[in-house]
Tab-separated table of C-alpha atoms in Angstrom:
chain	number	residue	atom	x	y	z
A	1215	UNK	CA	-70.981	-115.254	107.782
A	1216	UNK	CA	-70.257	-117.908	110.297
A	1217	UNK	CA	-70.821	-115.439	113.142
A	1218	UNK	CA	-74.051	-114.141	112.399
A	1219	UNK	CA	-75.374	-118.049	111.523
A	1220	UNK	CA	-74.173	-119.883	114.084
A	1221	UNK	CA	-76.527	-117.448	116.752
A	1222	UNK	CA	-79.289	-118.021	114.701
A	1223	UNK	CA	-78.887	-121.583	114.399
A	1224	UNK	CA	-78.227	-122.030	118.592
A	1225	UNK	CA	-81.782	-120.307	119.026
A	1226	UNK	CA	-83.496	-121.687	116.606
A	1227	UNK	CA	-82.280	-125.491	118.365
A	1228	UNK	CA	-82.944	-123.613	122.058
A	1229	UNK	CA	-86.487	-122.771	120.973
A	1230	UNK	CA	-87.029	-126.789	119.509
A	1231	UNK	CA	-85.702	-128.422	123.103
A	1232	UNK	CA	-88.090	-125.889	124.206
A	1233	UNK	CA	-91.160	-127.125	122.795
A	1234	UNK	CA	-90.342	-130.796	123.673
A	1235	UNK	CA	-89.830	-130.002	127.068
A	1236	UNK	CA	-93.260	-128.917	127.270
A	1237	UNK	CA	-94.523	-131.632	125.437
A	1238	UNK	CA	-92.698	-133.708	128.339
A	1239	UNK	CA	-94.182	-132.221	130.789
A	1240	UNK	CA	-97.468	-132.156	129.378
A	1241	UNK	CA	-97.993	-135.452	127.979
A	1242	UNK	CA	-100.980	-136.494	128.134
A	1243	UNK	CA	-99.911	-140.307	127.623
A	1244	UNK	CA	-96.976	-142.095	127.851
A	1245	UNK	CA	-96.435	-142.256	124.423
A	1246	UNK	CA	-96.330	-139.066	124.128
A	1247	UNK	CA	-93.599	-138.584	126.791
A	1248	UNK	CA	-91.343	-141.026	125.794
A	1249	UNK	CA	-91.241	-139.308	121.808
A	1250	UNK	CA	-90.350	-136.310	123.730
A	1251	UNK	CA	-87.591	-137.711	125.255
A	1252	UNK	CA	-86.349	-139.446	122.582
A	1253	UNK	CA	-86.872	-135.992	120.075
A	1254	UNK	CA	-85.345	-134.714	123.444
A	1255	UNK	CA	-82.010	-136.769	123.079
A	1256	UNK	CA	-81.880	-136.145	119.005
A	1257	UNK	CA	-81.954	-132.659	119.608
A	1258	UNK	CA	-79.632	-132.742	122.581
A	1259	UNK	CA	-77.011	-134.103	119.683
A	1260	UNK	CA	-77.675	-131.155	117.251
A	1261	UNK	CA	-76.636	-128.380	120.105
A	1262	UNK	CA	-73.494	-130.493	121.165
A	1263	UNK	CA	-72.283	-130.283	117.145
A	1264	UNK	CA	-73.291	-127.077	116.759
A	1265	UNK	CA	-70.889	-126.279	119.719
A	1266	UNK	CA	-68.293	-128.329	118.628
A	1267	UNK	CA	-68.430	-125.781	115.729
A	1268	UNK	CA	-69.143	-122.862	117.597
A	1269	UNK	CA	-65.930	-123.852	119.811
A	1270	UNK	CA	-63.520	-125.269	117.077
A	1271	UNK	CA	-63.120	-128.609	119.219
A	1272	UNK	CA	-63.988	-132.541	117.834
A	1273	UNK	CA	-64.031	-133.405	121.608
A	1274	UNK	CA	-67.971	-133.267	121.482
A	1275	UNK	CA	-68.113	-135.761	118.974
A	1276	UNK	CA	-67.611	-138.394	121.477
A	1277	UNK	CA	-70.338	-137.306	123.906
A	1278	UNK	CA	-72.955	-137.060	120.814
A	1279	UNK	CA	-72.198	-140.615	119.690
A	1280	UNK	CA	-72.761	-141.709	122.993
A	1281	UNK	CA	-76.199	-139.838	123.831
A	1282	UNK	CA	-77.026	-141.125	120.396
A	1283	UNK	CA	-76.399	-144.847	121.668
A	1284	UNK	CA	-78.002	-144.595	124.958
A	1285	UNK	CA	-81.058	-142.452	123.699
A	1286	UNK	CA	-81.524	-145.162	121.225
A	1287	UNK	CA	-81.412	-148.392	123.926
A	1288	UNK	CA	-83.202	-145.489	126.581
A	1289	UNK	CA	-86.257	-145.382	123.399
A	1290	UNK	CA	-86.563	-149.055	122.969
A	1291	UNK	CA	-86.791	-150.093	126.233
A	1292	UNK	CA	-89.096	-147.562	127.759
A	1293	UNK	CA	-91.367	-149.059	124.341
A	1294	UNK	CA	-91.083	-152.472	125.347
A	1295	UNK	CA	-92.211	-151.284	129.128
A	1296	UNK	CA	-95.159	-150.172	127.637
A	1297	UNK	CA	-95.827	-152.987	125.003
A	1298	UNK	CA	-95.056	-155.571	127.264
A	1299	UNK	CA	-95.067	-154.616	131.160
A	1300	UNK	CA	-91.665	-155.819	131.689
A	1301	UNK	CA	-88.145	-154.879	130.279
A	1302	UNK	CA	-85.965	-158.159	130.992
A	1303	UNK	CA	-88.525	-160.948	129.706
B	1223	UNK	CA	-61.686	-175.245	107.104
B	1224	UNK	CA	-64.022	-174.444	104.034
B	1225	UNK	CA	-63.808	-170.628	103.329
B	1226	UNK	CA	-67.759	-170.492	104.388
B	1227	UNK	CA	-66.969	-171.411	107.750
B	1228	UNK	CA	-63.936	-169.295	108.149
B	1229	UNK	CA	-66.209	-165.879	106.676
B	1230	UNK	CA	-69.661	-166.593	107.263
B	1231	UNK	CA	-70.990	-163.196	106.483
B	1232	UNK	CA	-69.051	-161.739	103.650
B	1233	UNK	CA	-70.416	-158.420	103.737
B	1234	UNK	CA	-70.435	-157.786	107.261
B	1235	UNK	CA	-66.250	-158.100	107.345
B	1236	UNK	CA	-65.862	-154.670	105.117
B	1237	UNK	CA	-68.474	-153.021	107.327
B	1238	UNK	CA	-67.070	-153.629	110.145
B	1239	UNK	CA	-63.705	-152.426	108.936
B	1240	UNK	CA	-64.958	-149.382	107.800
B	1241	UNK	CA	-67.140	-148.545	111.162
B	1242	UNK	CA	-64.005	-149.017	113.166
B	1243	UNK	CA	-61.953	-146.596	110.694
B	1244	UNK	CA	-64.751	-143.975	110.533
B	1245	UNK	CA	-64.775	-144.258	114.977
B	1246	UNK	CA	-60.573	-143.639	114.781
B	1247	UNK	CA	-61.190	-141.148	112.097
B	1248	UNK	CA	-57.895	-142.359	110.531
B	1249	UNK	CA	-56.458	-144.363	107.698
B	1250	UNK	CA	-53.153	-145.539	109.104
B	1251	UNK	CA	-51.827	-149.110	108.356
B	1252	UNK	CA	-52.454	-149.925	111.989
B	1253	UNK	CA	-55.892	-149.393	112.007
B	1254	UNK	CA	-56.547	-150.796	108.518
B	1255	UNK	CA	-55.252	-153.840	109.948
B	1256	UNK	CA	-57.421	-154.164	113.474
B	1257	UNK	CA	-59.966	-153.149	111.866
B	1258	UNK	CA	-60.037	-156.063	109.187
B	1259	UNK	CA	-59.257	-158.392	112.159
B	1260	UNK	CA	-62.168	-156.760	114.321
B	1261	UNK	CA	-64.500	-157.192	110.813
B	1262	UNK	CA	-63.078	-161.172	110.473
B	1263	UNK	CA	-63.359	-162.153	114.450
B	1264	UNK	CA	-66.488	-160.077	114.902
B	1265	UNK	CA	-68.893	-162.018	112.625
B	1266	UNK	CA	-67.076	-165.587	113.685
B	1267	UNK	CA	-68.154	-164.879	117.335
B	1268	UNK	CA	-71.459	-163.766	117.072
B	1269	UNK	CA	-72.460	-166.107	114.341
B	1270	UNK	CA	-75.537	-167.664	116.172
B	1271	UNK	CA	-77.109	-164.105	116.396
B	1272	UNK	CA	-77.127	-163.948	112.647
B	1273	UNK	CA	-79.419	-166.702	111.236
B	1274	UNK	CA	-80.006	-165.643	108.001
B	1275	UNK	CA	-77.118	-164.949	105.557
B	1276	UNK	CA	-77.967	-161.629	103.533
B	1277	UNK	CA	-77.735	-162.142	99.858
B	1278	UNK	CA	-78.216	-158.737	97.357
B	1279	UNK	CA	-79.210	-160.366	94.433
B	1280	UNK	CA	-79.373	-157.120	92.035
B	1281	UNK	CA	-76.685	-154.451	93.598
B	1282	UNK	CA	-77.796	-151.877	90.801
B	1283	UNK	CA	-81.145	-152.029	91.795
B	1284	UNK	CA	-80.093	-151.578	95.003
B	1285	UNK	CA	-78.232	-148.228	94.325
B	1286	UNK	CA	-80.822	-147.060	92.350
B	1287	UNK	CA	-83.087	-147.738	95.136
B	1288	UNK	CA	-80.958	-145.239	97.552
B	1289	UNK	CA	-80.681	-142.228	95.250
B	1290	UNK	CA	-84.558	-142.534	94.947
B	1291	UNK	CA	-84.611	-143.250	98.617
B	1292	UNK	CA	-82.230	-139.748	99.510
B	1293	UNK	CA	-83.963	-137.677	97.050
B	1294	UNK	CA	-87.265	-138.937	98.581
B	1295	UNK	CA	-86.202	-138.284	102.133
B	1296	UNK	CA	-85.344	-134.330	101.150
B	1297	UNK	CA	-88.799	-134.317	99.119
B	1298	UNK	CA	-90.855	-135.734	101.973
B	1299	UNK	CA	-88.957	-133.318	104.853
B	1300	UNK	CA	-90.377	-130.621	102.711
B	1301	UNK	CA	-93.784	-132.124	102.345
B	1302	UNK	CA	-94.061	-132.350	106.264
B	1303	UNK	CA	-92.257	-129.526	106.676
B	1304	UNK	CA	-94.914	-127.160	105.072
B	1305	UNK	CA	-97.858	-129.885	106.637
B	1306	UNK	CA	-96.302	-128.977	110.368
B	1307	UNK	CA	-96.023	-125.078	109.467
B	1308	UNK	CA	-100.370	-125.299	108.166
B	1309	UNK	CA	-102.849	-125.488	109.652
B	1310	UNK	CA	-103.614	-128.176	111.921
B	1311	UNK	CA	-107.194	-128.807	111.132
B	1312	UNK	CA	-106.765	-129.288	107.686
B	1313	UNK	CA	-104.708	-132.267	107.878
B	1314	UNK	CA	-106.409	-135.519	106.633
B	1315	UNK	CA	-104.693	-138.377	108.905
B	1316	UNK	CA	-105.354	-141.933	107.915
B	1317	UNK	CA	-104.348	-145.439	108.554
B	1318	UNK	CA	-103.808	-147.412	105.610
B	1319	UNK	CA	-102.980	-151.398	105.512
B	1320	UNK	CA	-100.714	-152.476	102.895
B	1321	UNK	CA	-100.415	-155.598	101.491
B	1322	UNK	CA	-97.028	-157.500	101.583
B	1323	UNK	CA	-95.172	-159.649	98.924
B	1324	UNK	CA	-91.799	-159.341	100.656
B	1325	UNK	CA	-91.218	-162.239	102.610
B	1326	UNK	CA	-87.950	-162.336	104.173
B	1327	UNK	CA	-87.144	-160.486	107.445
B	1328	UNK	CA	-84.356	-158.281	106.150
B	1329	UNK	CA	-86.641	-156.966	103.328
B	1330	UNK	CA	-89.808	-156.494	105.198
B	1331	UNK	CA	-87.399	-154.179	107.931
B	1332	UNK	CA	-85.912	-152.266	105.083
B	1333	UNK	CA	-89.321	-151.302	103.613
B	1334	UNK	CA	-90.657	-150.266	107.089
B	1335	UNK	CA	-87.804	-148.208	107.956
B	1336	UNK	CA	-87.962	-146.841	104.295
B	1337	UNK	CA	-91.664	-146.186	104.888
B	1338	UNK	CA	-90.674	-144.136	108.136
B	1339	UNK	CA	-88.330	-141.845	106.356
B	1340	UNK	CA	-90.838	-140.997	103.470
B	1341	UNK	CA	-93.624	-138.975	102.393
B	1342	UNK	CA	-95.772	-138.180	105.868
B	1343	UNK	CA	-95.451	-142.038	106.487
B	1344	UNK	CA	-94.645	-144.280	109.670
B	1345	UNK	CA	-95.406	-147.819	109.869
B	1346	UNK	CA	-97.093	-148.819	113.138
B	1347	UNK	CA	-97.216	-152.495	112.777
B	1348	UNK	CA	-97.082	-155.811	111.260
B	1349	UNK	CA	-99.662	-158.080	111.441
B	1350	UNK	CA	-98.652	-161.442	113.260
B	1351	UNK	CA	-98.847	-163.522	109.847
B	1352	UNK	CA	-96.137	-160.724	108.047
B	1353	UNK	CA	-99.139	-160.462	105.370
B	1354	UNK	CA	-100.115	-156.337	105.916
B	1355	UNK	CA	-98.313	-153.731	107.107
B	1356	UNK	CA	-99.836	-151.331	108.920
B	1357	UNK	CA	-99.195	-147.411	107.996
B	1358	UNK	CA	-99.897	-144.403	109.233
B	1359	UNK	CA	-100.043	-141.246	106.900
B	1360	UNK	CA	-99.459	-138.011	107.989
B	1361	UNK	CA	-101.722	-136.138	105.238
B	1362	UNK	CA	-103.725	-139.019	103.276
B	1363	UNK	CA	-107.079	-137.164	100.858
B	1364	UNK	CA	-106.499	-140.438	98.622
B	1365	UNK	CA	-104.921	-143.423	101.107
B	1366	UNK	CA	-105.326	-145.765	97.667
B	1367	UNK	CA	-102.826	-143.959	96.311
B	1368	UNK	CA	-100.289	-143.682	99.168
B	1369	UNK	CA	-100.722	-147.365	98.874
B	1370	UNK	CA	-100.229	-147.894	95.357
B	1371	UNK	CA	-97.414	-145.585	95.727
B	1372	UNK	CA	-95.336	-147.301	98.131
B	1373	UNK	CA	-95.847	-150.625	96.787
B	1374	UNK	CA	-94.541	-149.798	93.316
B	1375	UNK	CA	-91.661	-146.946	94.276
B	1376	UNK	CA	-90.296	-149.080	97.251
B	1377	UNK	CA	-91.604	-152.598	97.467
B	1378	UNK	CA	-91.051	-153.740	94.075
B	1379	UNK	CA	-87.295	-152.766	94.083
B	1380	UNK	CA	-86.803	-154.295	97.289
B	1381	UNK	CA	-88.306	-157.493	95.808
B	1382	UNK	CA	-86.421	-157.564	93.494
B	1383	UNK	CA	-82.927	-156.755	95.186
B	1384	UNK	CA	-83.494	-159.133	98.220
B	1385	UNK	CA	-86.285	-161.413	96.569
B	1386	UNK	CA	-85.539	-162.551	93.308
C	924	UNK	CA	-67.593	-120.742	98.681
C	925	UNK	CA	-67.493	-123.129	101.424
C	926	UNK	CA	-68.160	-121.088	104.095
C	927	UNK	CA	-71.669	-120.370	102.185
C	928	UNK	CA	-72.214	-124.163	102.069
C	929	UNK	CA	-71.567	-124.305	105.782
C	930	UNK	CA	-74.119	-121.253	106.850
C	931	UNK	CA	-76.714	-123.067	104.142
C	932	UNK	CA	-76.047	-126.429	105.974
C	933	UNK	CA	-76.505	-125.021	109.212
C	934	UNK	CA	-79.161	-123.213	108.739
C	935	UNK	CA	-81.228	-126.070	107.139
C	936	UNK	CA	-80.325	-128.455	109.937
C	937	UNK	CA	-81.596	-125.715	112.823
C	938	UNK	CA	-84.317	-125.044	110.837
C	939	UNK	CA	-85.887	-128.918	109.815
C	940	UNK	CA	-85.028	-129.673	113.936
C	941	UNK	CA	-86.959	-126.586	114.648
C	942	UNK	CA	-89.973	-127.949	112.746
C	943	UNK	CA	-89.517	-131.279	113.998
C	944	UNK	CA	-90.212	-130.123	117.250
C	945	UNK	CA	-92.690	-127.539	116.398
C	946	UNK	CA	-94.549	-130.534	115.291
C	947	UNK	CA	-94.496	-132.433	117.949
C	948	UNK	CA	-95.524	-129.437	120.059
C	949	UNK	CA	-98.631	-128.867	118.081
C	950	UNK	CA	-100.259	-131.279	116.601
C	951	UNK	CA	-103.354	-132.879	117.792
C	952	UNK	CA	-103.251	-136.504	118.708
C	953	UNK	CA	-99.989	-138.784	118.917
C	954	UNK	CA	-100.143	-140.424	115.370
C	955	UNK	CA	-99.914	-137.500	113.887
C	956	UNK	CA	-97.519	-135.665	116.340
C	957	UNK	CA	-95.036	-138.914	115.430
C	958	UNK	CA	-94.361	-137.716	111.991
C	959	UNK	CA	-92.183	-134.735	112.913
C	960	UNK	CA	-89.422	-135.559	114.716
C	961	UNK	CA	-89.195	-139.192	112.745
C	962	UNK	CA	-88.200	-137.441	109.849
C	963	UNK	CA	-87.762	-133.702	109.875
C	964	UNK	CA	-85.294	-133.449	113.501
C	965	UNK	CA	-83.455	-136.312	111.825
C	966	UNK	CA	-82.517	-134.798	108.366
C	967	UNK	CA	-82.232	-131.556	110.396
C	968	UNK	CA	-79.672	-133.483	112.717
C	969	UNK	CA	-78.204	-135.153	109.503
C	970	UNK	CA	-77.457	-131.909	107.865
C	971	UNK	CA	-75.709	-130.543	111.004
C	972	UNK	CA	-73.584	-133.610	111.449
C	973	UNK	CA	-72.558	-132.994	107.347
C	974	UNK	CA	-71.614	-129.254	108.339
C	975	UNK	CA	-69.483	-130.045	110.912
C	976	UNK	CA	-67.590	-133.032	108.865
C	977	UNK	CA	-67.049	-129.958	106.191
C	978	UNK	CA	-66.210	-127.776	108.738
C	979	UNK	CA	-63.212	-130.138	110.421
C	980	UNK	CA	-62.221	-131.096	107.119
C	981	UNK	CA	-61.974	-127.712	105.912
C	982	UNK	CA	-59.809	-126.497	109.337
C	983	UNK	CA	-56.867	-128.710	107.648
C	984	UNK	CA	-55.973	-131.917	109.783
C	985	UNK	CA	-57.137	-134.067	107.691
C	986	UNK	CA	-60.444	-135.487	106.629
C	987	UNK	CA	-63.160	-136.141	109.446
C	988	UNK	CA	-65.569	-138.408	108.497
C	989	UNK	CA	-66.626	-139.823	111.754
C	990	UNK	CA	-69.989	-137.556	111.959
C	991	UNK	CA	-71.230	-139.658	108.780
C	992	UNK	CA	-71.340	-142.556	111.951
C	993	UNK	CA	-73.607	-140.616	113.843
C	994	UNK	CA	-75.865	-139.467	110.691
C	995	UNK	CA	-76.078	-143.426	109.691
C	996	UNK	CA	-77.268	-144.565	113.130
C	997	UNK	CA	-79.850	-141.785	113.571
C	998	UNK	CA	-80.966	-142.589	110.035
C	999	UNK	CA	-81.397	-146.356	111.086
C	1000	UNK	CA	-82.433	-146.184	114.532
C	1001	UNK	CA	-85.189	-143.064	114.306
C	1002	UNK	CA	-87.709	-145.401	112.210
C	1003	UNK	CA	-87.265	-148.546	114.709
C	1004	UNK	CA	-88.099	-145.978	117.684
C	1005	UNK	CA	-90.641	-145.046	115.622
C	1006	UNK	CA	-91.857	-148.061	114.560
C	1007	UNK	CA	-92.204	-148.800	118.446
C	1008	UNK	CA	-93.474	-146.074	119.712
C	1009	UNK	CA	-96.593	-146.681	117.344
C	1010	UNK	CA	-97.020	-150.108	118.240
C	1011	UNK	CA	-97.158	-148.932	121.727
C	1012	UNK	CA	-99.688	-146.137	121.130
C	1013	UNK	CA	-101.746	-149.072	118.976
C	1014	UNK	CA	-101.614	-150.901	122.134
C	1015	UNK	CA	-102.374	-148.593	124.527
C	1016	UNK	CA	-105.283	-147.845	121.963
C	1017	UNK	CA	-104.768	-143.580	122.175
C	1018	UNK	CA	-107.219	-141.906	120.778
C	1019	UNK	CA	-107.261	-140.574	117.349
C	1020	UNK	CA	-108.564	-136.859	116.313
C	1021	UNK	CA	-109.722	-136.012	112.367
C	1022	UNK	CA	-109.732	-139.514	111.314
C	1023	UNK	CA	-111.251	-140.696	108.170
C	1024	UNK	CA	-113.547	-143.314	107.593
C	1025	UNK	CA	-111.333	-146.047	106.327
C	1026	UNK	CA	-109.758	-147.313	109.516
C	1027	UNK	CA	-109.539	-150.471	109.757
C	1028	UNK	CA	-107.532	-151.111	113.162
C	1029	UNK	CA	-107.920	-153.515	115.470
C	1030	UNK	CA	-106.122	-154.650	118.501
C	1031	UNK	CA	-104.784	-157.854	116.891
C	1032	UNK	CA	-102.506	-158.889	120.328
């Protein structure tokens, strides 16, 4: 069971950072990018637990929590840029 | 010292304890015990980020207000879900003010992030005197009742939990 | 049993990140292109996260709960981005496609 979902399941995720990479490269506006990058990030997370399933190994949990950290701060401040000009105030 | 001063934030102590033994992934006595001492020195150290001390007036409201808030999340993935998968053109996209009677901080945040994960909703903004809320809906024929609907399904329980 | 849960879990989570993205491939203007990952890549994340905390706790060492941290975060930090990333769109006044006539938005900073 696990062996035939588990394909399925990496494509599926494949074809979604797919799309948001062309989204990223496509804009148009900034906005636009910097969703990308953040779906980008979320994303990023689902294929590093799918492997850590895939592989049998908890080590990946430790690099998800972390992209989900710095994605988070990464999101927030490239939104302030844009609200306010300037990240440090 | 009174106890007030020695645990400012009574809430945030178990919270803490239980983030650091969910990080560990473990239960042993060692960790139970840095962990409590993390969740006690924590909130003692950082106690002029926290002005406001959060009080949950009602705490069955409160969990009556996250199984309607889980079950509502699953409902409105679907709803999008199938919006996404039609056809573009026939979406109806709207923004819709909503008038606010929260007034703290903590409340107005939790209904905004509530709005977020619910029915074809995001909240773009507050206006500068906290009176409207601005939302964006997804798929909106009848925006007066996307606004009726979120004040009575998520404001008035949060009014009541953090409000009354 | 389990293993069915799993494949279901798995499945669902692939598929709502799948849509998220789909949605944020093709929809028209940026408002509308928020909505999917907000809330479908994040439940779709959420249910993968759930699978693999069955999954570890199911291989026998234990109980894993740690993926429930990463599900709370991304449940409490994908409305603030989203929140933001509105605001900034407001700001930067993009332009809005199939728009009704009740819109009452001005640039209020």
């Amino acid at each position: 069971m696990m062996a035939i979902v588990i394909p399925i399941a990496f494509a599926l995720v494949a074809a979604a950072v797919a799309m948001t990479f062309w989204r990223l490269l496509r804009g148009p506006s900034a906005p636009d990018r910097i969703l990308a990058l953040d779906t980008l990030y979320v994303n990023t997370i689902a294929l590093l637990v799918l492997l850590g399933i895939h592989l049998d190994s908890p080590l990946y949990f430790e690099a998800a929590l972390l992209i989900a950290l710095m994605g988070f701060v990464g999101t927030v401040a490239l939104c302030k840029y844009l609200l306010r000009g300037d990240i440090i105030e | 010292m009174s106890a007030r001063r020695l645990l400012p934030h009574p809430l945030l102590t178990p919270i803490l304890a239980a983030v650091w033994l969910l990080l560990n992934n473990s239960l042993a006595p060692g960790h139970v015990v840095l962990g409590l001492l993390l969740g006690w020195l924590i909130p003692l150290f950082t106690l002029r980020f926290w002005p406001e001390t959060v009080r949950i007036r009602k705490p069955r409201v409160l969990i009556r207000f996250l199984a309607v808030f889980i079950l509502d999340v699953f409902l409105a993935n679907l709803v999008v879900a199938r919006r996404i998968l039609g056809s573009p053109d026939r979406l109806r996209p709207a923004f819709i003010e909503v008038p606010l009677e929260l007034e703290s901080d903590l409340a107005i945040s939790f209904l905004a992030n509530t709005i977020c994960l619910t029915p074809g909703t995001v909240s773009a903004r507050l206006s500068p005197d906290r009176r409207t809320l601005l939302v964006h809906a997804l798929d909106a024929p009848d925006p007066d009742a996307v606004r009726a609907d979120i004040k009575a399904r998520y404001e008035a329980p949060l009014k009541e939990v953090f409000e009354s | 049993m389990l293993e069915y849960l799993l494949a279901f879990l798995i499945l669902a989570g692939a598929v709502f990140t799948f849509i998220g993205s789909l949605g944020l491939a093709r929809l028209r203007d940026f408002y509308t292109r928020l909505h999917g990952p907000t809330k479908a890549t994040t439940l779709g994340v959420g249910c993968l996260l759930i699978a693999s905390s069955v999954f570890f706790t199911s291989q026998g060492n234990g109980a894993s709960l740690h993926e429930v941290l990463i599900t709370l975060f991304l449940f409490i930090t994908a409305p603030v981005s989203a929140h933001l990333l509105a605001k900034a769109a407001l700001h930067l006044n993009l332009p809005r496609v199939g728009e009704q006539a009740e819109a009452p938005v001005r640039r209020q900073d």
